[in-house]
Amino acid sequence: MKFEVNEHGYYGNYGGAYIPEMLFPNVQELKEKYLLIMNDASFKEEFDLLLKDYVGRPSPLYYASRLSVHYKTKIYLKREDLNHTGAHKINNTLGQILLAKRLGKTRIIAETGAGQHGVATATVCALMGLKCIVYMGEIDIERQAPNVARMKLLGAEVIPATSGSKTLKDATNEAIRDWINNPVDTYYIIGSVVGPHPYPDMVAKFQSVISEEIKTQLKEKTGKEDPDFVIACVGGGSNAAGAFYHFLDSGNVKLIAVEAAGKGVDSGHSAATSILGKPGIIHGSKTLLMQTFDGQITEPYSISAGLDYPGVGPIHAHLFETGRATFASITDEEALEAAYLLCELEGIIPALESAHAFAHLKYLNAKPDEIVVINLSGRGDKDLATYIRHKDLANE
Amino acid sequence: MNKLNQLFSKKNKNILSVYFTAGFPKLDDTAEILSELLTNGVDMIEVGMPFSDPLADGAVIQRSSEQALQNGMSIAKLFDQLKNNSIKSSSAVLLMGYLNPVLQYGMEKFCKDASGLGISGVIIPDLPLHEYTLHYKELFEKYDLANIFLITPQTSESRIRLIDDCSSGFIYVVSSASTTGAKGQIEQSQEEYFERIRSMNLKNPLMIGFGISDSKTFTKACEYANGAIIGSAFVKALSGSNDLKASVNKFITEIRN
């Protein structure tokens, strides 16, 4: 495949493993073994069985007929929101925890922003009986209390990240520092297609089940495997990587990555990394990232905590640079409107992150007979308070 | 001959290297701290270039970096502060920081300007051997800058040999699996690790750092290496200081005793 990572861990100009020497043995071990383990028949069998019986896969591909009428095209929703724990995140945490077990690790660490990846990690740790520590920014702990409670109920220890801006990027820093301090027994489950090689490739491969299923399901429903468009939201970019993966080499499939414009791309409160970012190094990989003139990493903003990341996975930086994917951005307001519309027309409350992908439909101009697949990456339960608050404000 | 090599050829025991964060506690303190360290006979100085996300650092250096950035520190500002002959012709001064600010400054410009200011070497923890060799080695050599690599208790023997082959200046022996900051004392297992490294008879001098905070830990580390590096403890000593000159003198005197 043209968009596979190369032997040095690069997608074109992006990727690599910019890690302190303290992490070298762990990352090297992972690099040497992840493909062997993932391709092992018994690993695949165990992973596939758990995806089916525990996660509830395959997730449905649903023809959204009323939404299709509204936008005058054919819209299918990939229902990752129906997975156990309510989002695509568990595809990855399940894969990585099986891998961690095969590496003989006994202590699991993770970072989380909104708490979805933290919950998905705490869940699989409970499933496997492994100790789980989740780093979460102090500010995110305050604004995502229900997910903190879920993690604790599942037996995880939630440690507040009090450095820097006290959000996702700082939680990631703290998780990396924990790994530096615990190099022997600990495995770090990264939640997106970010971090040093081989993480971006490994996470993309675990999430690629999404596009694998889309192909099969679309063929059953329409007679052809390839849609005209695949749309997914991008923060770090794991759900998009999974939804795009098996279409990357099919040039006739238009891939659209939707970033969070926040209060507007030029407002100073945005997370539209492809527009606002420059090449640089964050959390171990070379990618596009939002930073000051002299290379300090800046704090992004989005109403959705899951898109609130100053970088983007190196695979997406490459898709952006090569033009293989089109990058769009959607404001907070547009995302909220799209979420309300989906509630009204389809009876589905999407995660705020996924709502960004839906909001792009109004700019798409798809033809009536074209097929659009939207990755509905998560459900909106965690965002109820935000949805209700904004609805009330609008009604005042 | 690079000033680091000159230093190690003149002196091979009890070399004291001290780290401080540029622009901390106040933006314009950099030159004064540097000159006081030299006055007090410190052998080697590591000037920290602050970064918003210092992954390998503990709380003390994180906070000093944050403060320095708030004060307005940047690589351009630092180079400006070092322009007025702060670095004497004989003193071995290194820059320590993270890759992203250096990349934004421009790697070639960085190497050229640093070298022009009399800097002898660079320590960039998130620029590992592989990426360095792939992308930047030629530039460092062109401007006679040593790129200092770290080894840790988990680094394999074969990798230590490889790092030794690719190093110039010295090898930075990270004293334990940890981020920077004081641990209080040196454990038996650390001494066994230091002994293991010493007995490998590497080509490059060894400097032990991380967790070296006082006279006791400094002296102990020096039993196994050519010298040791103190960072967080010194930064901490500066943080509440009203009189930098006195604070530096007091700190260094205590270490040397």
XYZ file of N, CA and C in Angstrom, chain A residues 154-336:
549
model
N -14.668 0.918 37.436
C -14.043 -0.202 36.728
C -12.692 -0.575 37.338
N -12.313 0.107 38.399
C -11.110 -0.281 39.122
C -9.851 0.470 38.757
N -9.959 1.481 37.899
C -8.760 2.218 37.503
C -8.433 3.306 38.522
N -7.149 3.614 38.604
C -6.714 4.757 39.403
C -6.595 5.938 38.434
N -7.260 7.047 38.752
C -7.211 8.210 37.880
C -6.292 9.251 38.516
N -5.200 9.579 37.834
C -4.227 10.527 38.388
C -4.324 11.856 37.642
N -4.579 12.943 38.367
C -4.685 14.235 37.685
C -3.333 14.724 37.162
N -3.330 15.220 35.924
C -2.133 15.856 35.372
C -2.233 17.341 35.711
N -1.284 17.793 36.522
C -1.368 19.164 37.020
C -0.359 20.080 36.350
N 0.415 19.540 35.396
C 1.422 20.369 34.729
C 0.812 21.094 33.540
N 1.513 22.102 33.058
C 1.132 22.810 31.828
C -0.300 23.291 31.835
N -1.028 22.948 30.750
C -2.383 23.453 30.610
C -3.415 22.526 31.263
N -2.928 21.411 31.848
C -3.791 20.491 32.600
C -4.883 19.855 31.757
N -4.589 19.589 30.472
C -5.548 18.897 29.612
C -4.854 17.711 28.923
N -5.414 17.269 27.775
C -4.960 16.027 27.143
C -3.461 15.968 26.867
N -2.890 17.040 26.358
C -1.471 16.963 26.018
C -0.624 16.771 27.274
N -1.076 17.359 28.381
C -0.332 17.222 29.631
C -0.542 15.841 30.247
N -1.751 15.295 30.071
C -2.011 13.931 30.526
C -1.102 12.967 29.765
N -0.904 13.231 28.471
C -0.008 12.397 27.659
C 1.425 12.532 28.157
N 1.856 13.765 28.451
C 3.203 13.960 29.016
C 3.373 13.156 30.299
N 2.368 13.210 31.165
C 2.471 12.507 32.449
C 2.531 10.992 32.253
N 1.749 10.490 31.295
C 1.775 9.049 31.023
C 3.167 8.649 30.526
N 3.747 9.475 29.658
C 5.091 9.172 29.151
C 6.101 9.206 30.298
N 5.962 10.183 31.210
C 6.878 10.253 32.369
C 6.717 9.026 33.258
N 5.477 8.576 33.433
C 5.234 7.355 34.212
C 5.982 6.191 33.564
N 5.907 6.098 32.240
C 6.550 4.982 31.526
C 8.067 5.045 31.680
N 8.621 6.275 31.675
C 10.057 6.445 31.895
C 10.437 5.911 33.282
N 9.568 6.168 34.255
C 9.853 5.761 35.627
C 9.537 4.289 35.908
N 8.787 3.652 35.024
C 8.402 2.243 35.208
C 8.628 1.451 33.926
N 9.902 1.282 33.549
C 10.181 0.736 32.220
C 10.016 -0.777 32.099
N 9.907 -1.491 33.212
C 9.964 -2.948 33.089
C 8.581 -3.603 33.038
N 7.726 -3.281 34.000
C 6.452 -4.001 34.091
C 5.306 -3.311 33.362
N 5.545 -2.083 32.875
C 4.427 -1.250 32.423
C 4.279 -1.205 30.904
N 3.028 -1.208 30.463
C 2.709 -1.029 29.046
C 1.841 0.221 28.912
N 2.156 1.048 27.931
C 1.407 2.286 27.711
C 0.425 2.094 26.555
N -0.862 2.129 26.848
C -1.894 2.036 25.801
C -2.214 3.453 25.317
N -1.663 3.825 24.174
C -1.961 5.147 23.606
C -3.313 5.075 22.906
N -4.087 6.148 23.019
C -5.474 6.117 22.560
C -5.714 6.558 21.137
N -4.698 7.050 20.454
C -4.943 7.492 19.087
C -3.769 7.124 18.181
N -3.851 7.534 16.915
C -2.776 7.196 15.962
C -1.636 8.209 16.100
N -1.248 8.461 17.344
C -0.179 9.414 17.644
C 0.926 8.672 18.412
N 1.963 9.404 18.819
C 3.053 8.794 19.566
C 4.135 8.282 18.633
N 5.194 7.699 19.247
C 6.318 7.202 18.446
C 5.920 5.956 17.648
N 6.551 5.754 16.493
C 6.423 4.490 15.786
C 6.782 3.372 16.750
N 6.049 2.272 16.863
C 5.005 1.810 15.940
C 3.565 2.150 16.354
N 3.387 3.012 17.354
C 2.009 3.257 17.805
C 1.043 3.694 16.701
N 1.398 4.715 15.897
C 0.402 5.148 14.906
C -0.041 4.013 13.977
N 0.914 3.203 13.551
C 0.580 2.097 12.651
C -0.227 1.019 13.379
N 0.191 0.723 14.608
C -0.500 -0.316 15.376
C -1.950 0.084 15.659
N -2.153 1.320 16.092
C -3.508 1.779 16.417
C -4.357 1.820 15.140
N -3.767 2.281 14.037
C -4.511 2.306 12.769
C -4.934 0.890 12.375
N -4.040 -0.068 12.576
C -4.368 -1.456 12.204
C -5.482 -2.010 13.099
N -5.424 -1.720 14.406
C -6.503 -2.194 15.283
C -7.837 -1.535 14.916
N -7.785 -0.290 14.500
C -9.029 0.411 14.138
C -9.486 0.080 12.719
N -8.622 -0.561 11.925
C -8.955 -0.789 10.509
C -10.131 -1.749 10.343
N -10.517 -2.412 11.422
C -11.700 -3.264 11.389
C -12.924 -2.453 10.931
N -12.906 -1.152 11.191
C -14.043 -0.301 10.814
C -14.233 -0.295 9.297
N -13.164 -0.004 8.557
C -13.306 0.052 7.093
C -13.419 -1.340 6.482
N -12.830 -2.316 7.140
C -12.955 -3.697 6.661
C -14.433 -4.091 6.660
N -15.105 -3.770 7.754
C -16.543 -4.091 7.845
C -17.372 -3.239 6.877
N -16.997 -1.964 6.746
C -17.766 -1.098 5.831
C -17.790 -1.708 4.432
N -16.639 -2.187 3.978
C -16.543 -2.765 2.630
C -17.522 -3.930 2.465
N -17.471 -4.849 3.408
C -18.335 -6.036 3.329
C -19.813 -5.645 3.408
N -20.113 -4.767 4.360
C -21.510 -4.395 4.593
C -22.080 -3.586 3.432
N -21.249 -2.740 2.865
C -21.725 -1.906 1.760
C -21.995 -2.770 0.525
N -21.132 -3.761 0.338
C -21.297 -4.691 -0.785
C -22.635 -5.419 -0.644
N -22.921 -5.883 0.567
C -24.193 -6.574 0.813
C -25.385 -5.673 0.504
N -25.267 -4.408 0.889
C -26.413 -3.506 0.788
C -26.566 -2.872 -0.587
N -25.438 -2.607 -1.243
C -25.521 -1.837 -2.493
C -24.923 -2.570 -3.687
N -24.240 -3.657 -3.429
C -23.597 -4.390 -4.518
C -22.196 -3.901 -4.822
N -21.798 -2.783 -4.240
C -20.405 -2.379 -4.449
C -19.711 -2.057 -3.129
N -18.402 -2.343 -3.117
C -17.625 -2.214 -1.883
C -17.290 -0.764 -1.555
N -17.082 0.027 -2.598
C -16.538 1.368 -2.379
C -17.614 2.446 -2.392
N -17.687 3.235 -1.344
C -18.583 4.391 -1.368
C -17.930 5.514 -2.178
N -18.655 6.597 -2.395
C -18.047 7.754 -3.059
C -17.304 8.626 -2.061
N -17.827 8.657 -0.826
C -17.203 9.473 0.222
C -17.132 8.696 1.539
N -16.040 8.892 2.267
C -16.009 8.474 3.672
C -15.677 9.722 4.475
N -16.506 10.006 5.469
C -16.290 11.207 6.290
C -16.062 10.792 7.738
N -15.038 11.355 8.355
C -14.770 11.070 9.767
C -14.158 12.295 10.423
N -14.406 12.438 11.720
C -13.792 13.545 12.456
C -12.354 13.176 12.828
N -11.528 14.195 13.030
C -10.118 13.971 13.375
C -9.685 14.861 14.531
N -9.251 14.207 15.610
C -8.554 14.932 16.679
C -7.112 14.476 16.548
N -6.778 13.338 17.214
C -5.536 12.637 16.906
C -5.736 11.867 15.611
N -6.957 11.303 15.476
C -7.335 10.716 14.192
C -7.499 9.210 14.152
N -7.801 8.555 15.291
C -7.866 7.093 15.224
C -9.125 6.588 14.543
N -10.274 7.244 14.754
C -11.472 6.710 14.088
C -11.386 6.960 12.583
N -10.801 8.099 12.210
C -10.638 8.392 10.784
C -9.646 7.404 10.152
N -8.559 7.128 10.849
C -7.578 6.175 10.313
C -8.238 4.826 10.082
N -9.080 4.414 11.034
C -9.771 3.129 10.901
C -10.786 3.137 9.772
N -11.505 4.236 9.629
C -12.549 4.329 8.596
C -11.952 4.483 7.199
N -10.774 5.077 7.115
C -10.116 5.297 5.807
C -9.294 4.089 5.352
N -8.770 3.352 6.324
C -7.673 2.405 6.105
C -7.789 1.573 4.821
N -8.869 0.837 4.678
C -8.983 -0.069 3.525
C -9.418 0.644 2.246
N -9.591 1.955 2.322
C -9.937 2.724 1.121
C -8.761 3.589 0.647
N -7.657 3.552 1.401
C -6.553 4.477 1.097
C -6.044 4.315 -0.333
N -6.010 3.062 -0.810
C -5.495 2.825 -2.155
C -6.580 2.857 -3.225
N -7.816 3.103 -2.805
C -8.908 3.193 -3.789
C -9.147 4.667 -4.091
N -8.469 5.149 -5.100
C -8.473 6.582 -5.400
C -9.844 7.154 -5.722
N -10.791 6.271 -6.094
C -12.137 6.758 -6.413
C -12.950 7.075 -5.157
N -12.471 6.623 -3.988
C -13.180 6.921 -2.740
C -12.616 8.224 -2.179
N -13.472 9.242 -2.065
C -12.995 10.517 -1.521
C -13.027 10.460 0.004
N -11.895 10.741 0.606
C -11.781 10.675 2.062
C -11.815 12.089 2.624
N -12.686 12.311 3.598
C -12.801 13.653 4.164
C -12.583 13.614 5.670
N -11.564 14.320 6.101
C -11.223 14.402 7.522
C -11.739 15.737 8.057
N -12.543 15.676 9.100
C -13.160 16.897 9.611
C -12.543 17.270 10.957
N -11.912 18.419 10.984
C -11.297 18.905 12.216
C -12.229 19.891 12.923
N -11.889 20.165 14.190
C -12.702 21.099 14.963
C -12.183 22.514 14.762
N -13.037 23.383 14.207
C -12.642 24.785 14.055
C -12.854 25.556 15.360
N -13.513 24.926 16.321
C -13.770 25.613 17.591
C -14.657 26.815 17.381
N -14.189 27.977 17.836
C -14.978 29.206 17.660
C -14.702 29.862 16.307
N -13.977 29.155 15.451
C -13.609 29.687 14.129
C -12.104 29.534 13.951
N -11.700 29.176 12.722
C -10.286 28.877 12.479
C -9.377 30.046 12.866
N -9.846 31.259 12.636
C -8.991 32.421 12.924
C -9.295 33.093 14.252
N -10.084 32.408 15.101
C -10.541 33.044 16.344
C -9.512 32.977 17.467
N -8.464 32.162 17.267
C -7.532 31.928 18.371
C -8.040 30.852 19.322
N -9.224 30.306 19.039
C -9.785 29.216 19.852
C -10.222 28.110 18.897
N -9.233 27.323 18.444
C -9.511 26.339 17.409
C -8.609 25.124 17.587
N -8.998 24.030 16.941
C -8.155 22.831 16.970
C -7.939 22.323 15.543
N -8.046 23.227 14.556
C -7.902 22.842 13.146
C -6.418 22.754 12.795
N -5.807 21.638 13.196
C -4.358 21.475 13.097
C -3.836 21.548 11.669
N -4.574 21.000 10.707
C -4.044 20.980 9.334
C -3.908 22.406 8.794
N -4.764 23.307 9.261
C -4.689 24.702 8.801
C -3.736 25.514 9.676
N -3.816 25.316 10.978
C -3.065 26.161 11.912
C -1.705 25.593 12.311
N -1.481 24.319 11.993
C -0.248 23.681 12.444
C 0.893 23.796 11.455
N 2.091 23.530 11.990
C 3.305 23.454 11.176
C 4.001 22.146 11.535
N 4.887 21.642 10.666
C 5.601 20.417 11.030
C 6.414 20.612 12.306
N 6.402 19.627 13.154
C 7.156 19.693 14.406
C 7.103 18.349 15.096
N 7.568 18.322 16.344
C 7.637 17.063 17.095
C 6.717 17.159 18.310
N 5.795 16.231 18.422
C 4.983 16.156 19.638
C 4.806 14.688 20.021
N 4.984 14.417 21.307
C 4.769 13.069 21.851
C 5.423 11.985 21.009
N 6.636 12.256 20.571
C 7.429 11.211 19.931
C 7.303 11.072 18.431
N 6.486 11.907 17.779
C 6.484 11.791 16.321
C 6.500 13.143 15.641
N 7.015 13.110 14.414
C 7.047 14.321 13.597
C 5.713 14.412 12.884
N 5.025 15.524 13.062
C 3.716 15.670 12.445
C 3.359 17.146 12.376
N 2.138 17.431 11.945
C 1.682 18.816 11.989
C 1.207 19.107 13.396
N 1.605 20.251 13.929
C 1.136 20.582 15.263
C 1.030 22.084 15.444
N 0.126 22.450 16.341
C -0.100 23.868 16.624
C 0.946 24.338 17.619
N 1.645 25.398 17.254
C 2.766 25.832 18.075
C 3.016 27.313 17.857
N 3.806 27.885 18.768
C 4.176 29.281 18.621
C 5.295 29.398 17.590
N 5.642 30.616 17.251
C 6.728 30.881 16.312
C 8.012 30.177 16.744
N 8.298 30.169 18.065
C 9.534 29.508 18.485
C 9.359 28.083 18.995
N 8.277 27.445 18.582
C 8.217 25.999 18.773
C 7.678 25.522 20.110
N 6.998 26.399 20.849
C 6.308 25.926 22.057
C 4.931 25.443 21.625
N 4.504 24.331 22.194
C 3.228 23.751 21.777
C 2.082 24.551 22.391
N 1.097 24.895 21.565
C 0.010 25.731 22.068
C -1.211 24.893 22.408
N -2.080 25.482 23.186
C -3.270 24.789 23.640
C -4.394 24.991 22.629
N -4.940 23.892 22.121
C -6.036 24.036 21.152
C -7.352 24.231 21.892
N -8.388 24.536 21.132
C -9.718 24.618 21.740
C -10.759 23.979 20.827
N -11.636 23.202 21.428
C -12.849 22.746 20.751
C -13.888 22.468 21.818
N -15.165 22.605 21.454
C -16.235 22.253 22.381
C -16.170 20.764 22.709
N -15.559 19.992 21.791
C -15.467 18.559 22.005
C -14.083 18.195 22.520
N -14.049 17.620 23.727
C -12.761 17.317 24.361
C -11.950 16.309 23.553
N -12.623 15.469 22.775
C -11.914 14.448 22.006
C -11.197 14.988 20.774
N -11.531 16.204 20.361
C -10.850 16.793 19.189
C -9.858 17.872 19.613
N -9.755 18.023 20.914
C -9.010 19.108 21.528
C -7.536 18.715 21.704
N -6.831 18.473 20.589
C -5.438 18.006 20.636
C -4.622 18.876 19.689
N -3.421 19.329 20.115
C -2.670 20.278 19.285
C -1.980 19.647 18.077
N -1.943 18.314 18.026
C -1.309 17.661 16.886
C -2.321 16.863 16.106
N -1.817 16.008 15.225
C -2.667 15.100 14.471
C -1.759 13.908 14.166
N -2.329 12.713 14.060
C -1.489 11.551 13.785
C -0.667 11.748 12.524
N 0.557 11.212 12.477
C 1.418 11.417 11.306
C 0.804 10.903 10.011
N -0.018 9.867 10.094
C -0.661 9.370 8.869
C -1.554 10.456 8.273
N -2.217 11.222 9.141
C -3.101 12.278 8.641
C -2.313 13.467 8.094
N -1.182 13.772 8.727
C -0.319 14.829 8.193
C 0.089 14.460 6.760
N 0.361 13.167 6.568
C 0.757 12.676 5.245
C -0.419 12.707 4.260
N -1.593 12.286 4.710
C -2.778 12.316 3.834
C -3.104 13.755 3.440
N -2.886 14.665 4.379
C -3.122 16.086 4.102
C -2.124 16.601 3.074
N -0.847 16.303 3.326
C 0.205 16.822 2.454
C 0.101 16.281 1.030
N -0.268 14.995 0.920
C -0.357 14.387 -0.411
C -1.696 14.673 -1.074
N -2.635 15.210 -0.318
C -3.954 15.483 -0.877
C -4.839 14.248 -0.984
N -4.372 13.108 -0.437
C -5.201 11.899 -0.510
C -6.514 12.092 0.265
N -6.455 12.825 1.356
C -7.689 13.150 2.072
C -7.908 14.659 1.992
N -9.170 15.043 1.989
C -9.515 16.458 2.042
C -9.773 16.817 3.497
N -9.206 17.912 3.944
C -9.423 18.330 5.333
C -10.398 19.495 5.381
N -11.411 19.332 6.221
C -12.403 20.389 6.402
C -12.440 20.740 7.882
N -13.027 21.878 8.204
C -13.175 22.179 9.629
C -14.573 22.722 9.909
N -15.036 22.405 11.099
C -16.414 22.675 11.503
C -16.399 23.367 12.860
N -17.188 24.426 12.988
C -17.203 25.158 14.264
C -18.065 24.449 15.305
N -17.907 24.891 16.548
C -18.723 24.378 17.659
C -20.207 24.457 17.315
N -20.617 25.633 16.840
C -22.037 25.869 16.536
C -22.558 24.913 15.475
N -21.761 24.743 14.406
C -22.180 23.842 13.330
C -22.290 22.403 13.825
N -21.361 22.008 14.704
C -21.396 20.643 15.239
C -22.655 20.436 16.080
N -22.982 21.424 16.903
C -24.188 21.324 17.736
C -25.435 21.201 16.862
